[in-house]
PDB file of C-alpha atoms in Angstrom:
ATOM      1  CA  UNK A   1       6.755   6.054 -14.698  1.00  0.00           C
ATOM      2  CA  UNK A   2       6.672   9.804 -13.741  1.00  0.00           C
ATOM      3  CA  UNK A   3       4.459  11.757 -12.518  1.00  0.00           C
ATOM      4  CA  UNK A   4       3.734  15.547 -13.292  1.00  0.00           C
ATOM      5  CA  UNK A   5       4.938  18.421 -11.159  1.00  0.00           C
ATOM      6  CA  UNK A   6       1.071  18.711 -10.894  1.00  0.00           C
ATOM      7  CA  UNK A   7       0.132  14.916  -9.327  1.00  0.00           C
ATOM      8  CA  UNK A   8       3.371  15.459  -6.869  1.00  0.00           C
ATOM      9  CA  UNK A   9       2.097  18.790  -5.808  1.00  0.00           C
ATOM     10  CA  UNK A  10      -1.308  17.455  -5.120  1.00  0.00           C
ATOM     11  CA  UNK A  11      -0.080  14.911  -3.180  1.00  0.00           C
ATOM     12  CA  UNK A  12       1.658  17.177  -0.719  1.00  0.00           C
ATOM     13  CA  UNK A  13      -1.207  19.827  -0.720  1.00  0.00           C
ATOM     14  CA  UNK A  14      -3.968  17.354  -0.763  1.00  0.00           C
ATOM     15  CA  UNK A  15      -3.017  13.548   0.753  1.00  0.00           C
ATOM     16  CA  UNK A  16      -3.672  12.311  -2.245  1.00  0.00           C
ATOM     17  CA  UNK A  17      -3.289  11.726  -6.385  1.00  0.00           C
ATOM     18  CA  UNK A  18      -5.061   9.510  -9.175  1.00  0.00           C
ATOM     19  CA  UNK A  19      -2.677   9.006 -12.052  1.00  0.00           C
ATOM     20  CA  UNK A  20      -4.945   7.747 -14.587  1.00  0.00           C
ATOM     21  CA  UNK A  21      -4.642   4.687 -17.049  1.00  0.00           C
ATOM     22  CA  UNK A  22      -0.989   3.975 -15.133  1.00  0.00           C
ATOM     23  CA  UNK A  23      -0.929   0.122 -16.030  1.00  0.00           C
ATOM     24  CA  UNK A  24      -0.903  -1.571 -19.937  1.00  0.00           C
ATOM     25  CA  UNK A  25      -3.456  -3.997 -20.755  1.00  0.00           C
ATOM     26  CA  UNK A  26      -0.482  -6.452 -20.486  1.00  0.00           C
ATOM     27  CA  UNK A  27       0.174  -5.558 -16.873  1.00  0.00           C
ATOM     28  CA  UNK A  28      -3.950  -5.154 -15.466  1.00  0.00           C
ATOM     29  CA  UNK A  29      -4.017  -8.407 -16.642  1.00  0.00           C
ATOM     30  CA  UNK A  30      -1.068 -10.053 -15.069  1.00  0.00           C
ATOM     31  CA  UNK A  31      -2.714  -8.620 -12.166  1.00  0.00           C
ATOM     32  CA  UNK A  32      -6.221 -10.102 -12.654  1.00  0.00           C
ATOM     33  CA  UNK A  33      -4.764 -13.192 -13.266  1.00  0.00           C
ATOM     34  CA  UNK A  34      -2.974 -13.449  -9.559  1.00  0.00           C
ATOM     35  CA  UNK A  35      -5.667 -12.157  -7.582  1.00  0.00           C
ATOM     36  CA  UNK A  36      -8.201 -14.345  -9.545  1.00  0.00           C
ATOM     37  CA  UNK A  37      -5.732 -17.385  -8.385  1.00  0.00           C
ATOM     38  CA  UNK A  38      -5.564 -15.956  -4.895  1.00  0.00           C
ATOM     39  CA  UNK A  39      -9.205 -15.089  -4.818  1.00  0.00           C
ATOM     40  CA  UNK A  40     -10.188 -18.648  -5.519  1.00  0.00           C
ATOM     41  CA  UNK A  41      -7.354 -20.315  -3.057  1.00  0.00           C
ATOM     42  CA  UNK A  42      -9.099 -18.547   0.085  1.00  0.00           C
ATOM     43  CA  UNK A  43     -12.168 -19.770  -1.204  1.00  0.00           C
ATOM     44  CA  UNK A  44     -11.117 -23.502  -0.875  1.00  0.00           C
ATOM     45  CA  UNK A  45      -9.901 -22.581   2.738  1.00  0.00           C
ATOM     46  CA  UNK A  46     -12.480 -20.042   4.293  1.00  0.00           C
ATOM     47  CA  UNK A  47     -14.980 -17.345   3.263  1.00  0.00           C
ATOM     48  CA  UNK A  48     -13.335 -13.490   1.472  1.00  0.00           C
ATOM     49  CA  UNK A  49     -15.936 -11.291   3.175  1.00  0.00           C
ATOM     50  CA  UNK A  50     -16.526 -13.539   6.565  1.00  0.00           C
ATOM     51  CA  UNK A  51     -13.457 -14.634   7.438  1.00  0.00           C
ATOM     52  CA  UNK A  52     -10.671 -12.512   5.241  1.00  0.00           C
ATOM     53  CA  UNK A  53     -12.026  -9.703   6.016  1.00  0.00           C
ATOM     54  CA  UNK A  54     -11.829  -8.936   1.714  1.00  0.00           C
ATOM     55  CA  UNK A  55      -7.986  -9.120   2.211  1.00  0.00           C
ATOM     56  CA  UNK A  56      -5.796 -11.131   0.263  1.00  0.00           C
ATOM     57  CA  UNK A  57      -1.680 -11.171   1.121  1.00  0.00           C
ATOM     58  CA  UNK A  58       0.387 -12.800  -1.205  1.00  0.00           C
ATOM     59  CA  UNK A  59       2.890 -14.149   0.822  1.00  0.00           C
ATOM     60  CA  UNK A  60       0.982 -14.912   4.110  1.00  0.00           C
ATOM     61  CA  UNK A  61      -2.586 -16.424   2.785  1.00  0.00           C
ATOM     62  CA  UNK A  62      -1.090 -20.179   2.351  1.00  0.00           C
ATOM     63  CA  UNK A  63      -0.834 -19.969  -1.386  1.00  0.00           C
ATOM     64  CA  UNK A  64       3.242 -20.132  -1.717  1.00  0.00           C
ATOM     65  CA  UNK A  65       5.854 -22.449  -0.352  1.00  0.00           C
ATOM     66  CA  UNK A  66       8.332 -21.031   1.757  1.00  0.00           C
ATOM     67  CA  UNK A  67      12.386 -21.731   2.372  1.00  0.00           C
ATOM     68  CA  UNK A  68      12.003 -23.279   5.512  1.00  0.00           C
ATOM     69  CA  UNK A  69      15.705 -23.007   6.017  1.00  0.00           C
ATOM     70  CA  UNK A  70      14.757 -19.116   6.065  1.00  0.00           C
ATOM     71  CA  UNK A  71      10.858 -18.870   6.628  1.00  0.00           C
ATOM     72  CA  UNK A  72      10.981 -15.178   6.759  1.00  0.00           C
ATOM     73  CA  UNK A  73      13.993 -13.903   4.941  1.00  0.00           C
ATOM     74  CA  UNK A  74      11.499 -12.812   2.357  1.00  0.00           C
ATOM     75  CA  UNK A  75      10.287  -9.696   4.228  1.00  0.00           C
ATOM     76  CA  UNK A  76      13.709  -8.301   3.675  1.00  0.00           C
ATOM     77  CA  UNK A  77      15.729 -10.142   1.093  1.00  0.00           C
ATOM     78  CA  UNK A  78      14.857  -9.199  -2.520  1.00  0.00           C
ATOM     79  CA  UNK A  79      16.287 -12.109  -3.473  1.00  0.00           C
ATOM     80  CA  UNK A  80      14.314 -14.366  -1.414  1.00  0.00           C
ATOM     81  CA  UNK A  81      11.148 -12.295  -1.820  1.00  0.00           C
ATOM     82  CA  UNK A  82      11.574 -12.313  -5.577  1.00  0.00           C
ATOM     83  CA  UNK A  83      12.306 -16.562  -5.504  1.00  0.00           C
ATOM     84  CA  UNK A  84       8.872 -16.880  -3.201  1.00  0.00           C
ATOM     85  CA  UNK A  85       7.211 -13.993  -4.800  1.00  0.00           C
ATOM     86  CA  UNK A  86       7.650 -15.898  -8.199  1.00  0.00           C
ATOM     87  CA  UNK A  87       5.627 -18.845  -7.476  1.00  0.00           C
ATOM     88  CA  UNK A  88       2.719 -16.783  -8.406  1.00  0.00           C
ATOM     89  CA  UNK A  89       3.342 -14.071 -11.060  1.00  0.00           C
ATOM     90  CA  UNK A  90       6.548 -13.182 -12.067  1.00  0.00           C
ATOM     91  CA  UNK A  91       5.401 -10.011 -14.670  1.00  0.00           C
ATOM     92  CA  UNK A  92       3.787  -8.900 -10.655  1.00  0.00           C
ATOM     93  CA  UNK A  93       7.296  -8.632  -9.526  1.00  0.00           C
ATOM     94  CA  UNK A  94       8.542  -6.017 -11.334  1.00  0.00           C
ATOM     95  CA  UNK A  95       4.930  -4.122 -11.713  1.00  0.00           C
ATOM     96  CA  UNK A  96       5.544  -4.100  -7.682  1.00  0.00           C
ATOM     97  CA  UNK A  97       9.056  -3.684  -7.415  1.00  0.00           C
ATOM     98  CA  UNK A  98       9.970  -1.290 -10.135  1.00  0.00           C
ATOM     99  CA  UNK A  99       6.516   0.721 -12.020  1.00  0.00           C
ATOM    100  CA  UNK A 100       4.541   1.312  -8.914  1.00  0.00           C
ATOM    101  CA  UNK A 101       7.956   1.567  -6.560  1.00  0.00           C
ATOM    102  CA  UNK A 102       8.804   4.322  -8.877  1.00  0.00           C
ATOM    103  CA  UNK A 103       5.572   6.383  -8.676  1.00  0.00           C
ATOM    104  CA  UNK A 104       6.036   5.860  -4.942  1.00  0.00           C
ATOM    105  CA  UNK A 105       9.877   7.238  -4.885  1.00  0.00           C
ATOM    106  CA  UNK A 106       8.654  10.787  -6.202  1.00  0.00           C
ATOM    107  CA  UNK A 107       6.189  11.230  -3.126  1.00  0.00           C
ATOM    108  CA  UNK A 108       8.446  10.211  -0.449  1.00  0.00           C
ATOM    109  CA  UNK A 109      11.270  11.960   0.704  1.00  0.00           C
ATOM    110  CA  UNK A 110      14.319   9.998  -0.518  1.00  0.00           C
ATOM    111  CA  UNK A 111      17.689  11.345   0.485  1.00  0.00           C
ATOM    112  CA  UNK A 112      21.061  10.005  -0.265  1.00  0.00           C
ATOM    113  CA  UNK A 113      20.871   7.873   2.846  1.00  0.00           C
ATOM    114  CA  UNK A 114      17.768   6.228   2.848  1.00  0.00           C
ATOM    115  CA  UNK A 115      16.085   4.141   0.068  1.00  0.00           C
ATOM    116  CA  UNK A 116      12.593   3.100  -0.844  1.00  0.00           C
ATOM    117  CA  UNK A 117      11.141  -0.213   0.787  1.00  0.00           C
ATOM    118  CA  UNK A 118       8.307  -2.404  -0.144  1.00  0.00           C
ATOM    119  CA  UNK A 119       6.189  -2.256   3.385  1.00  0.00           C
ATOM    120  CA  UNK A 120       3.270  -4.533   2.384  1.00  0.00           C
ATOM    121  CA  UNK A 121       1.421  -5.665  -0.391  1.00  0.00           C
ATOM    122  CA  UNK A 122      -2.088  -7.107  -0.510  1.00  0.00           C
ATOM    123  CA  UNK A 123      -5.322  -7.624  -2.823  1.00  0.00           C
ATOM    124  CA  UNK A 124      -8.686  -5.924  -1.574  1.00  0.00           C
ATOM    125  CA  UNK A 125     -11.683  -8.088  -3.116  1.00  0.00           C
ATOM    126  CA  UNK A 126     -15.113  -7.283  -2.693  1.00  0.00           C
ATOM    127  CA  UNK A 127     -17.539  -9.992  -3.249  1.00  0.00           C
ATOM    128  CA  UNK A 128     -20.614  -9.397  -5.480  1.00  0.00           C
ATOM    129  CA  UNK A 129     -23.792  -8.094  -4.025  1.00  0.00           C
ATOM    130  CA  UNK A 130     -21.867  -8.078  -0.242  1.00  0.00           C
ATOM    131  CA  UNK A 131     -23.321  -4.273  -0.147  1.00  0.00           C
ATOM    132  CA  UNK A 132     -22.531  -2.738   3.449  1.00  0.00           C
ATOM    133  CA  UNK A 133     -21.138  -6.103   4.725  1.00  0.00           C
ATOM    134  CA  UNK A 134     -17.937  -5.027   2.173  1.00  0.00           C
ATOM    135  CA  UNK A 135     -17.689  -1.399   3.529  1.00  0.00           C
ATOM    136  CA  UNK A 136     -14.575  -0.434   4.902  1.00  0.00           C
ATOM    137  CA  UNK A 137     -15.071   2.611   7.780  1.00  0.00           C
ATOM    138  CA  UNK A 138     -13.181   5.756   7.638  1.00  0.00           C
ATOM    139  CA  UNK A 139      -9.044   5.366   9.011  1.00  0.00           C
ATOM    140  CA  UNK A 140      -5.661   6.513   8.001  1.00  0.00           C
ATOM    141  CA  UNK A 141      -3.185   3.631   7.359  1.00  0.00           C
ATOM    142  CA  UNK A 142      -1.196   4.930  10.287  1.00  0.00           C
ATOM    143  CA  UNK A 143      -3.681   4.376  12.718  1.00  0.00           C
ATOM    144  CA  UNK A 144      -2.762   0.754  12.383  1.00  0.00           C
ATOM    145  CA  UNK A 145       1.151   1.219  12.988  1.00  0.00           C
ATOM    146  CA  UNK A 146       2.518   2.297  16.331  1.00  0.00           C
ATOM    147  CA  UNK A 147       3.196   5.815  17.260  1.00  0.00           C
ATOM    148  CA  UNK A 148       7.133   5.364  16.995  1.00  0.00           C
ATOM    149  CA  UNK A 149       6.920   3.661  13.660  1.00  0.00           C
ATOM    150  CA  UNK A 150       4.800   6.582  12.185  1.00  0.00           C
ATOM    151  CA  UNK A 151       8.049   9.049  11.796  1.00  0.00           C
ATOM    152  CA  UNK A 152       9.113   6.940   8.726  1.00  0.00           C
ATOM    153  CA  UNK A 153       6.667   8.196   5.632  1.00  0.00           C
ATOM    154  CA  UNK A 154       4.817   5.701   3.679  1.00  0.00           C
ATOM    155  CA  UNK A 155       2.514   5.755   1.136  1.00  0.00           C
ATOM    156  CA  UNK A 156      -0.190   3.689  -0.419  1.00  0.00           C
ATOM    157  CA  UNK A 157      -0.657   2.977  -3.912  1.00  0.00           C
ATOM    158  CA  UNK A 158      -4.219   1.595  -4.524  1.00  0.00           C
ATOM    159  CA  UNK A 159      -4.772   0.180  -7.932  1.00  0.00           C
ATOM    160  CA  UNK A 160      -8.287  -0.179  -9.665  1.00  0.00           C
ATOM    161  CA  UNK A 161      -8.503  -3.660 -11.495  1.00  0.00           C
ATOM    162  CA  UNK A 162     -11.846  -3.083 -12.133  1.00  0.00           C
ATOM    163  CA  UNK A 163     -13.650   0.353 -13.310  1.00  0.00           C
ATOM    164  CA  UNK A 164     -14.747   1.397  -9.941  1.00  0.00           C
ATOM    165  CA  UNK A 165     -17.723   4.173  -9.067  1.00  0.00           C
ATOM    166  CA  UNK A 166     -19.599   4.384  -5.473  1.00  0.00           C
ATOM    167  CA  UNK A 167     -21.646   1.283  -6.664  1.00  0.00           C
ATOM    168  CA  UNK A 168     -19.198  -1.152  -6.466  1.00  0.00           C
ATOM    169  CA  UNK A 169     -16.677  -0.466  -3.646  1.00  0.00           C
ATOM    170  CA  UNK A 170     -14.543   2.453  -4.215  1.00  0.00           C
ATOM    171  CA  UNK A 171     -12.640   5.145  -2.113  1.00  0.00           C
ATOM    172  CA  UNK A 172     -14.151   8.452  -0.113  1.00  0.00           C
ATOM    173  CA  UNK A 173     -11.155  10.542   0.310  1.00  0.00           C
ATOM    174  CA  UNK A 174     -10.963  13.469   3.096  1.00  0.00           C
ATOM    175  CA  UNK A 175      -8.456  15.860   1.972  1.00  0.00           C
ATOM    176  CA  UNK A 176      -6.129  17.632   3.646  1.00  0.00           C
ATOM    177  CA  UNK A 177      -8.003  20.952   4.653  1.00  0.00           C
ATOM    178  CA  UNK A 178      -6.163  23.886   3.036  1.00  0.00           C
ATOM    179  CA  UNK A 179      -4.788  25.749   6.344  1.00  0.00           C
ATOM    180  CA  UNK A 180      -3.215  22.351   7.199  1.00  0.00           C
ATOM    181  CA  UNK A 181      -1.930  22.139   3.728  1.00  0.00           C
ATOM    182  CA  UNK A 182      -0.433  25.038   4.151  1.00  0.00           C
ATOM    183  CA  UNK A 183       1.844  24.563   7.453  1.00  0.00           C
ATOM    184  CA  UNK A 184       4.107  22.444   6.247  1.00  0.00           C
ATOM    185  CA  UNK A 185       5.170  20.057   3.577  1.00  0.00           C
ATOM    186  CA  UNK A 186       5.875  16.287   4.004  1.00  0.00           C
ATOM    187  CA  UNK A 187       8.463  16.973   1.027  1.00  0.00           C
ATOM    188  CA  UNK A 188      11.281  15.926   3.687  1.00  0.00           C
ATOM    189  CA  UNK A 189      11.739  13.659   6.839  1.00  0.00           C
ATOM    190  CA  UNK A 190      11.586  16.566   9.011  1.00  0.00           C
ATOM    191  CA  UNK A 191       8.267  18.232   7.413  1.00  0.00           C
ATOM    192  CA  UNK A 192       6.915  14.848   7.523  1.00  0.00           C
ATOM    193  CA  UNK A 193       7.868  14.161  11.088  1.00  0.00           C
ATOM    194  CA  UNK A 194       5.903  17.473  11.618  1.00  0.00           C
ATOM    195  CA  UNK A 195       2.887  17.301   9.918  1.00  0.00           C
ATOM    196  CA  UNK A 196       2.025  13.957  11.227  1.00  0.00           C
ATOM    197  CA  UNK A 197       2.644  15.550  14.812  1.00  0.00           C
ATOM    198  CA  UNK A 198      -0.235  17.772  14.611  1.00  0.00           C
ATOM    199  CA  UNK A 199      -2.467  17.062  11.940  1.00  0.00           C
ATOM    200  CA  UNK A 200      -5.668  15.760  12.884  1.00  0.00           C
ATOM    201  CA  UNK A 201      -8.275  15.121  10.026  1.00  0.00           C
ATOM    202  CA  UNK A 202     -11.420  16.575  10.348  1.00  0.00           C
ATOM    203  CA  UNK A 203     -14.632  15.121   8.362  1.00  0.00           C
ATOM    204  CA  UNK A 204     -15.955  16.394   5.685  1.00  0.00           C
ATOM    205  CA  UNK A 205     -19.563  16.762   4.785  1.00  0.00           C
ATOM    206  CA  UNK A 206     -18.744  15.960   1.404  1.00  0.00           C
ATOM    207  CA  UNK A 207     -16.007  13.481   0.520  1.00  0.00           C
ATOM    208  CA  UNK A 208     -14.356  13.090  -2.726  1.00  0.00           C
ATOM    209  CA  UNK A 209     -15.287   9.869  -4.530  1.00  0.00           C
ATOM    210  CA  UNK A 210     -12.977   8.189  -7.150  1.00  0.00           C
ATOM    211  CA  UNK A 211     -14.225   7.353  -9.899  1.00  0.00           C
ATOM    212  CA  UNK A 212     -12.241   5.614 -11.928  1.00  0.00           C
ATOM    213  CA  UNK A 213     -11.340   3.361 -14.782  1.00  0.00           C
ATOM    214  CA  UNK A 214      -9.226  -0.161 -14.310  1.00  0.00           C
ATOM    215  CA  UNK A 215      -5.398   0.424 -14.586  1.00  0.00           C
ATOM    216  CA  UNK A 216      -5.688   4.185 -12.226  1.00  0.00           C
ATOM    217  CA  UNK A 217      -3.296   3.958  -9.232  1.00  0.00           C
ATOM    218  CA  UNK A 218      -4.440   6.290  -6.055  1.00  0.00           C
ATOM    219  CA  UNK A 219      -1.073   7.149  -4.234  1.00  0.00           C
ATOM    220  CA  UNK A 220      -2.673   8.013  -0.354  1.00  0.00           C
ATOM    221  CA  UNK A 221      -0.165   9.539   2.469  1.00  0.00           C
ATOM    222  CA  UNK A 222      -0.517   7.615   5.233  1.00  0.00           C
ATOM    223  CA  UNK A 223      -2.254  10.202   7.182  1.00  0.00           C
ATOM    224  CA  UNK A 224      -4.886  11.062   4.995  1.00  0.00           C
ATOM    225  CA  UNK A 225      -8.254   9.840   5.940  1.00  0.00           C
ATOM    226  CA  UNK A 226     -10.336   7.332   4.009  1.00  0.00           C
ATOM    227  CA  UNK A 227     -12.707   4.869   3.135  1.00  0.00           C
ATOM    228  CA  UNK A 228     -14.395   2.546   0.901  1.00  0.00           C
ATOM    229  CA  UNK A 229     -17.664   1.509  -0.381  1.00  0.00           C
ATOM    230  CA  UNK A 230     -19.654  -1.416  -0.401  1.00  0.00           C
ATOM    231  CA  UNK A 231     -20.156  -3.429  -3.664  1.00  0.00           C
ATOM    232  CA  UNK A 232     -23.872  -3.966  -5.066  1.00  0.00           C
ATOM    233  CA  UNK A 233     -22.572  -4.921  -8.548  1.00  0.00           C
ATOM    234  CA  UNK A 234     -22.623  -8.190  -9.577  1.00  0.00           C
ATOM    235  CA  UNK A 235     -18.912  -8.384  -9.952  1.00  0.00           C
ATOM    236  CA  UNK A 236     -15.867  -8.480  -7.802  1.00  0.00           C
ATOM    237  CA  UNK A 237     -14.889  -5.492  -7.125  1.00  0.00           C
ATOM    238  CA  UNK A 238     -10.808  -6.161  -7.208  1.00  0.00           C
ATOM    239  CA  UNK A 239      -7.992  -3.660  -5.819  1.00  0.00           C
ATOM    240  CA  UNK A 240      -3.963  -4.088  -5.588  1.00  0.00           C
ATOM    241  CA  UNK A 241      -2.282  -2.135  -2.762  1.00  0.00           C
ATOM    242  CA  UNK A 242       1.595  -2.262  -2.296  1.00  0.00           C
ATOM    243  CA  UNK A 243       2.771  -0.004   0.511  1.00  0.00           C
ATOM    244  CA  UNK A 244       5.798   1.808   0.364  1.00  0.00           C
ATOM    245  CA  UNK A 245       8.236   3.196   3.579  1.00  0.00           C
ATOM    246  CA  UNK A 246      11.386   6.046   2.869  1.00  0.00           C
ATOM    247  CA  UNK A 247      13.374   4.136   4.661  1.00  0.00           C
ATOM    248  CA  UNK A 248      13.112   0.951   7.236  1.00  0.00           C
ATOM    249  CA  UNK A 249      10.065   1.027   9.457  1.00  0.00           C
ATOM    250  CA  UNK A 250      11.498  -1.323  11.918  1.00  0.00           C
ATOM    251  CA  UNK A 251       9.657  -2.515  15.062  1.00  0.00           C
ATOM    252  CA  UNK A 252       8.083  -0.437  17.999  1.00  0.00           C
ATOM    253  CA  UNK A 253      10.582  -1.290  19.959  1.00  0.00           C
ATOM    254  CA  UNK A 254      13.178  -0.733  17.720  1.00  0.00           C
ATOM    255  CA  UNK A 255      12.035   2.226  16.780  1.00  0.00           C
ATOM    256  CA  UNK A 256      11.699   3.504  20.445  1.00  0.00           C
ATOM    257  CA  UNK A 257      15.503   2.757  21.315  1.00  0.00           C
ATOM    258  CA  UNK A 258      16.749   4.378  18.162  1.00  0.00           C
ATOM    259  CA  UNK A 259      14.903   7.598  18.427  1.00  0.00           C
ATOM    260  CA  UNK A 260      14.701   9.953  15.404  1.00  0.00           C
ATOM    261  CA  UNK A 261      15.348   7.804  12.219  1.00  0.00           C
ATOM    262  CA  UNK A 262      18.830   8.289  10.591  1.00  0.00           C
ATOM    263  CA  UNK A 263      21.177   6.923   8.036  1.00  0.00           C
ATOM    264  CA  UNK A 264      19.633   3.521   7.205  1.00  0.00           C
ATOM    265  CA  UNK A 265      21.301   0.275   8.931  1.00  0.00           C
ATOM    266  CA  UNK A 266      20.513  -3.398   7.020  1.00  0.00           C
ATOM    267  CA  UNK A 267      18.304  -5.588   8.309  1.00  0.00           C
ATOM    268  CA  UNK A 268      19.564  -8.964  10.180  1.00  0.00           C
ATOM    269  CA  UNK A 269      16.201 -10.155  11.537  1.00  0.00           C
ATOM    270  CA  UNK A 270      12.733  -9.986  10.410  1.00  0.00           C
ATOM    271  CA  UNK A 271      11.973  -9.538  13.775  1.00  0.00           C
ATOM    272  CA  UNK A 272      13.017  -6.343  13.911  1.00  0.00           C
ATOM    273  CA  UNK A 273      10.650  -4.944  11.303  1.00  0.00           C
ATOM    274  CA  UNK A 274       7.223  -3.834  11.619  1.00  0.00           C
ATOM    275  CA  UNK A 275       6.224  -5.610   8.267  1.00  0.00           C
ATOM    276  CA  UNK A 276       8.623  -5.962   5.510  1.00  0.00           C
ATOM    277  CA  UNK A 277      11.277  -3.676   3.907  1.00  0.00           C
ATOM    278  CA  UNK A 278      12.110  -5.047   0.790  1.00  0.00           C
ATOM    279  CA  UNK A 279      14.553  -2.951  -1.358  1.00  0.00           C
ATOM    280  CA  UNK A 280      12.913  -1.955  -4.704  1.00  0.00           C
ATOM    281  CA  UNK A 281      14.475  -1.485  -7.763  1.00  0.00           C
ATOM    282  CA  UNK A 282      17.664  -3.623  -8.877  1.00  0.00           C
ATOM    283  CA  UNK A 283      17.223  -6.858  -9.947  1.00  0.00           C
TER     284      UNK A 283
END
């Protein structure tokens, strides 16, 4: 799955890309199918909006058994991730690990001694007529990971599985402003490193709105701001979002006693990770 020279240079000048129609009617489907099993597992447990918060995690909302010999070995272990993954969808597997991963790769700065990691993966579901109650408020997906963690570059790759419009729960993206834009690139470690240092988004009176038809996949930098509509369809409004890291984004504290992030090192404890870093690709 490639994208143009055109999507890639958007993303670095902008924060942000839509590559349109990315999935097959086979594979939007497959997707459905999961979150529509997910969906309706919370719902036996507690309430999407109230309670979930209109998130959904695969591996962490009670729906799959675990190894218990190795409760966690999933977050880092493609073979254990792909053995607990598979209790749900396997077709989801290698939309996750291989299409999407690969639209992911050519944003990223991937050298010779780092590789691309799955960071997180989750379902956003808005409920039908939950209006404001569904909104999500303006953030950056970094805000939410400590400031030593931020140095490796992720990004997120938000997939419609519905045709979505400002009606029923879809994104308002800030771009990057131009002279930002214009500084630096995050095309490497180092540029990254740099731009996330000083750029600070700054609101703009007009936001751009996706609009967009099931299948699309918005690749977001982790520092670009954002947020999302309510939904006052009479649908579900349903998203996929894997999350993508060049390189291990291990702990805080990890983080903190390696300093500047070098030549990757494998991962012995979960622990040690901020979320997951499973190794895409392969099989």
């Amino acid at each position: 799955m490639s994208l143009s020279p055109a999507h890639v240079r958007q993303f670095y000048q902008e924060g942000f890309t839509i590559f349109e129609n990315a999935l097959t009617p086979t594979e939007l489907e497959s997707l459905r199918t999961e979150c529509d099993i997910l969906v309706n597992h919370i719902y036996n447990e507690k309430d999407l909006l109230f309670d979930a918060g209109c998130i959904v995690e695969p591996l962490s909302c009670g729906y799959v058994d675990h190894d218990l010999s190795h409760p966690e070995a999933y977050k880092h272990d493609q073979a254990f991730y792909r053995r607990i993954r598979s209790q749900i969808n396997d077709e989801v597997l290698e939309i996750t690990l291989h299409k999407i991963a690969a639209m992911a790769e050519q944003v990223l700065p991937i050298g010779p001694d780092r590789r691309l990691y799955l960071l997180n993966e989750q379902y956003i579901v808005k409920p039908p007529r939950s209006g404001t109650k569904a909104r999500f408020q303006w953030h950056q997906d970094s805000e939410y990971m400590p400031l030593a963690c931020r140095r490796v570059p992720t990004v997120a790759c938000w997939i419609a599985l519905d045709d979505v419009s400002e009606a029923n729960g879809t994104l308002l993206i800030d771009p990057y402003p131009s002279p930002s834009a214009n500084k630096v690139s995050t095309s490497s470690l180092d540029h990254h490193a740099q731009f996330s240092s000083f750029y600070s988004p700054t609101p703009s009176s007009t936001p751009f709105a996706a609009t967009i038809l099931a299948g699309s996949v918005v690749l977001m930098s982790s520092v670009l701001r954002h947020c999302s509509t309510g939904n006052d369809s009479g649908r579900f409004r349903r998203a996929f979002m894997p999350q993508y890291s060049a390189g291990v984004v291990w702990s805080d504290r990890v983080m903190r006693e390696r300093g500047e992030p070098g030549i990757e090192q494998p991962v012995k404890d979960s622990r040690e990770l901020l979320a997951m870093a499973v190794p895409c690709g392969g099989r």
